[in-house]
Amino acid sequence: MIYLVEDDDSIRELVTYTLRSTGMEAKGFSTPAEFWSAMEKKLPELILLDIMLPEEDGLEILKKIRKNSKTKSVPVIMLTAKGTEYDQVVGLDCGADDYIPKPFGMMALVARIKAVLRRSEKASPEKVLEMGSLIVNSTRHTVHVAGESVSLTLKEFELLCLLLENPGVVFTRDQLLNQIWGYAFDGESRTVDVHVRHLRQKLGDCGKYIETVRGIGYRVGDGRA
């Protein structure tokens, strides 16, 4: 959903019509009061904001958007008849993602909206695995034990992540070899034991979470076994 705050009826209707005709959802508001009321009910993907408005100007609205933790990440494009470099700088300094002076072409506006939306797409949330004081960020490839950074080799890291992602699941040595080293690996199962031993040593007290299941393989448990 895209919100447009524009007090000029003809521009507001033309822009919302164009956006809808290109497959986007859009709502137009003639006053800031209407806009704020809508913001309380649902946040948009992007806001098109005119500077010259009744009640309060667009820059004041932009400042409020950026100060609110719930709305500060919503992308905003300023639409205004003011086209001087100074006004553009002020808008951008206040947190605008883009600035389009009037008059503007509808297709150019659509292209700018799509560009801003692409830039503002949220990155995939980081994947964090935790057990006790052990924290593993599989996105950033970091490991911390009791707040201290731990350096692991790539295979040690992959082995730890696999076990943590499947708590309580017992993996045989052959399964671990296949999933971590690959089916083409021509080494022996002792490779797994060596990596587990090193991993436990590096994890210190948290090494106890990697449990040996006698005669089968390994799993991550609660460390009380």
C-alpha positions as CSV (number, residue, x, y, z in Angstrom):
1,M,0.0,0.0,0.0
2,I,1.2,3.5,-0.9
3,Y,0.0,6.6,0.8
4,L,-0.1,9.9,-1.0
5,V,-0.6,13.2,1.0
6,E,-1.5,15.9,-1.6
7,D,-4.0,18.7,-1.2
8,D,-4.3,19.3,-4.9
9,D,-7.3,17.1,-5.9
10,S,-6.3,16.8,-9.6
11,I,-2.8,15.7,-8.8
12,R,-3.9,13.3,-6.0
13,E,-6.5,11.6,-8.2
14,L,-4.1,11.3,-11.2
15,V,-1.3,9.8,-9.1
16,T,-3.5,7.3,-7.2
17,Y,-5.2,6.3,-10.5
18,T,-1.8,5.8,-12.2
19,L,-0.4,3.7,-9.3
20,R,-3.5,1.5,-9.3
21,S,-3.4,1.0,-13.0
22,T,0.2,-0.2,-12.7
23,G,-0.8,-2.8,-10.1
24,M,0.0,-0.9,-6.9
25,E,-2.4,-0.3,-4.0
26,A,-2.7,3.4,-3.3
27,K,-4.7,5.8,-1.0
28,G,-4.8,9.5,-1.3
29,F,-5.2,12.0,1.6
30,S,-5.9,15.7,1.2
31,T,-5.0,16.7,4.8
32,P,-2.4,15.5,7.3
33,A,-5.1,14.7,9.8
34,E,-6.6,12.1,7.4
35,F,-3.1,10.7,6.8
36,W,-2.3,10.4,10.5
37,S,-5.6,8.7,11.1
38,A,-4.8,6.1,8.4
39,M,-1.3,5.6,9.8
40,E,-2.7,4.5,13.1
41,K,-4.7,1.7,11.4
42,K,-2.1,0.5,8.9
43,L,1.4,1.4,7.9
44,P,2.1,1.7,4.1
45,E,5.0,0.4,2.1
46,L,5.9,3.9,1.0
47,I,4.7,7.5,1.5
48,L,4.4,10.2,-1.2
49,L,4.5,13.4,0.6
50,D,3.8,17.0,-0.7
51,I,5.6,19.8,1.2
52,M,3.0,22.5,0.9
53,L,0.1,21.2,2.9
54,P,-2.7,22.7,5.1
55,E,-2.4,22.1,8.9
56,E,1.3,21.2,8.8
57,D,3.9,21.1,6.1
58,G,5.4,17.9,4.6
59,L,8.8,18.4,6.3
60,E,7.2,18.5,9.7
61,I,5.3,15.3,8.9
62,L,8.5,13.7,7.7
63,K,10.3,14.6,10.9
64,K,7.5,13.0,12.9
65,I,7.7,9.9,10.8
66,R,11.4,9.5,11.3
67,K,11.2,10.1,15.1
68,N,8.6,7.4,15.6
69,S,10.1,3.9,16.1
70,K,7.1,2.3,14.4
71,T,7.3,4.4,11.2
72,K,11.0,5.5,10.9
73,S,11.8,2.8,8.4
74,V,8.9,3.6,6.0
75,P,10.4,5.1,2.8
76,V,9.2,8.6,1.9
77,I,9.4,10.4,-1.4
78,M,8.8,14.2,-1.3
79,L,6.6,15.7,-4.0
80,T,6.8,19.5,-4.2
81,A,6.7,22.5,-6.5
82,K,9.8,23.7,-4.8
83,G,12.7,22.7,-7.0
84,T,15.7,24.5,-5.7
85,E,18.7,22.6,-4.6
86,Y,18.3,24.0,-1.1
87,D,14.8,22.6,-0.7
88,Q,16.0,19.2,-2.0
89,V,18.9,19.2,0.5
90,V,16.5,20.1,3.4
91,G,14.1,17.3,2.4
92,L,16.9,14.7,2.2
93,D,18.5,15.9,5.4
94,C,15.2,15.4,7.2
95,G,15.2,11.7,6.1
96,A,13.5,11.6,2.7
97,D,14.4,8.7,0.5
98,D,13.9,10.6,-2.7
99,Y,12.8,14.0,-4.0
100,I,10.7,14.7,-7.1
101,P,9.9,18.3,-8.1
102,K,6.6,19.1,-9.8
103,P,5.6,18.9,-12.5
104,F,6.6,15.2,-13.0
105,G,5.7,12.5,-15.5
106,M,3.6,9.7,-14.2
107,M,5.8,6.9,-15.6
108,A,8.9,8.5,-14.2
109,L,7.2,8.7,-10.8
110,V,6.3,5.0,-10.9
111,A,9.9,4.2,-11.8
112,R,11.2,6.2,-8.9
113,I,8.7,4.5,-6.5
114,K,9.8,1.1,-7.6
115,A,13.5,2.0,-7.3
116,V,13.0,3.3,-3.7
117,L,11.0,0.1,-2.8
118,R,13.7,-2.1,-4.1
119,R,16.3,-0.2,-2.1
120,S,14.2,-0.4,1.1
121,E,13.3,-4.0,0.9
122,K,14.1,-5.5,4.3
123,A,17.0,-7.8,4.4
124,S,16.3,-11.4,5.5
125,P,16.3,-11.5,9.2
126,E,19.4,-12.8,10.8
127,K,19.3,-16.4,11.9
128,V,20.5,-16.7,15.5
129,L,20.8,-20.1,17.3
130,E,21.0,-20.0,21.1
131,M,21.5,-22.6,23.8
132,G,22.5,-21.4,27.3
133,S,25.3,-18.9,27.0
134,L,26.1,-20.2,23.5
135,I,25.0,-17.8,20.7
136,V,25.6,-18.6,17.0
137,N,24.7,-16.2,14.3
138,S,24.6,-18.3,11.2
139,T,24.0,-15.2,9.0
140,R,27.1,-13.4,10.2
141,H,29.0,-16.6,10.8
142,T,29.8,-15.6,14.4
143,V,30.0,-17.7,17.6
144,H,29.9,-16.3,21.2
145,V,30.2,-18.2,24.5
146,A,29.3,-16.1,27.5
147,G,29.8,-13.0,25.5
148,E,33.3,-14.0,24.3
149,S,33.9,-14.5,20.5
150,V,35.0,-18.0,19.5
151,S,36.9,-18.7,16.2
152,L,35.8,-21.9,14.4
153,T,36.9,-23.4,11.1
154,L,34.2,-23.6,8.4
155,K,33.5,-27.3,8.9
156,E,33.3,-26.8,12.7
157,F,30.9,-24.0,12.2
158,E,28.7,-25.9,9.8
159,L,28.7,-28.9,12.1
160,L,27.7,-26.8,15.1
161,C,24.9,-25.1,13.1
162,L,23.5,-28.4,11.9
163,L,23.4,-29.9,15.4
164,L,21.9,-26.7,16.9
165,E,19.2,-26.5,14.2
166,N,18.1,-30.0,15.1
167,P,18.2,-30.2,19.0
168,G,17.6,-33.7,20.3
169,V,18.1,-35.3,16.8
170,V,20.8,-38.0,16.7
171,F,23.1,-37.8,13.6
172,T,25.2,-40.8,12.7
173,R,28.8,-40.2,11.6
174,D,27.9,-41.1,8.1
175,Q,25.0,-38.6,8.1
176,L,27.3,-35.9,9.3
177,L,29.9,-36.7,6.7
178,N,27.3,-36.6,4.0
179,Q,25.7,-33.3,5.1
180,I,28.9,-31.4,6.1
181,W,31.6,-32.9,3.9
182,G,29.5,-34.1,1.0
183,Y,28.8,-37.4,-0.6
184,A,32.1,-37.2,-2.6
185,F,34.2,-37.1,0.6
186,D,36.5,-40.1,0.7
187,G,37.7,-39.7,4.2
188,E,36.7,-41.8,7.2
189,S,34.2,-41.3,10.0
190,R,37.0,-40.5,12.4
191,T,37.0,-37.1,10.8
192,V,33.7,-36.3,12.5
193,D,35.1,-37.4,15.9
194,V,38.1,-35.1,15.5
195,H,36.0,-32.1,14.6
196,V,33.6,-32.7,17.5
197,R,36.5,-32.9,19.9
198,H,38.0,-29.7,18.6
199,L,34.6,-28.0,18.7
200,R,34.0,-29.0,22.3
201,Q,37.4,-27.7,23.3
202,K,36.7,-24.3,21.6
203,L,33.3,-24.0,23.1
204,G,34.5,-24.5,26.7
205,D,31.7,-25.0,29.1
206,C,29.2,-25.0,26.2
207,G,30.9,-28.0,24.7
208,K,28.8,-30.2,27.0
209,Y,25.8,-29.5,24.8
210,I,27.3,-31.7,22.1
211,E,26.5,-35.2,23.4
212,T,27.8,-38.5,22.2
213,V,25.3,-41.2,21.6
214,R,27.3,-44.3,22.1
215,G,27.5,-46.6,19.1
216,I,25.5,-44.1,16.9
217,G,26.8,-40.6,16.7
218,Y,26.1,-37.1,18.1
219,R,23.3,-34.8,19.0
220,V,22.8,-31.4,20.8
221,G,21.1,-31.8,24.2
222,D,20.7,-29.8,27.3
223,G,24.2,-30.8,28.5
224,R,22.9,-32.8,31.5
225,A,23.4,-36.2,29.9
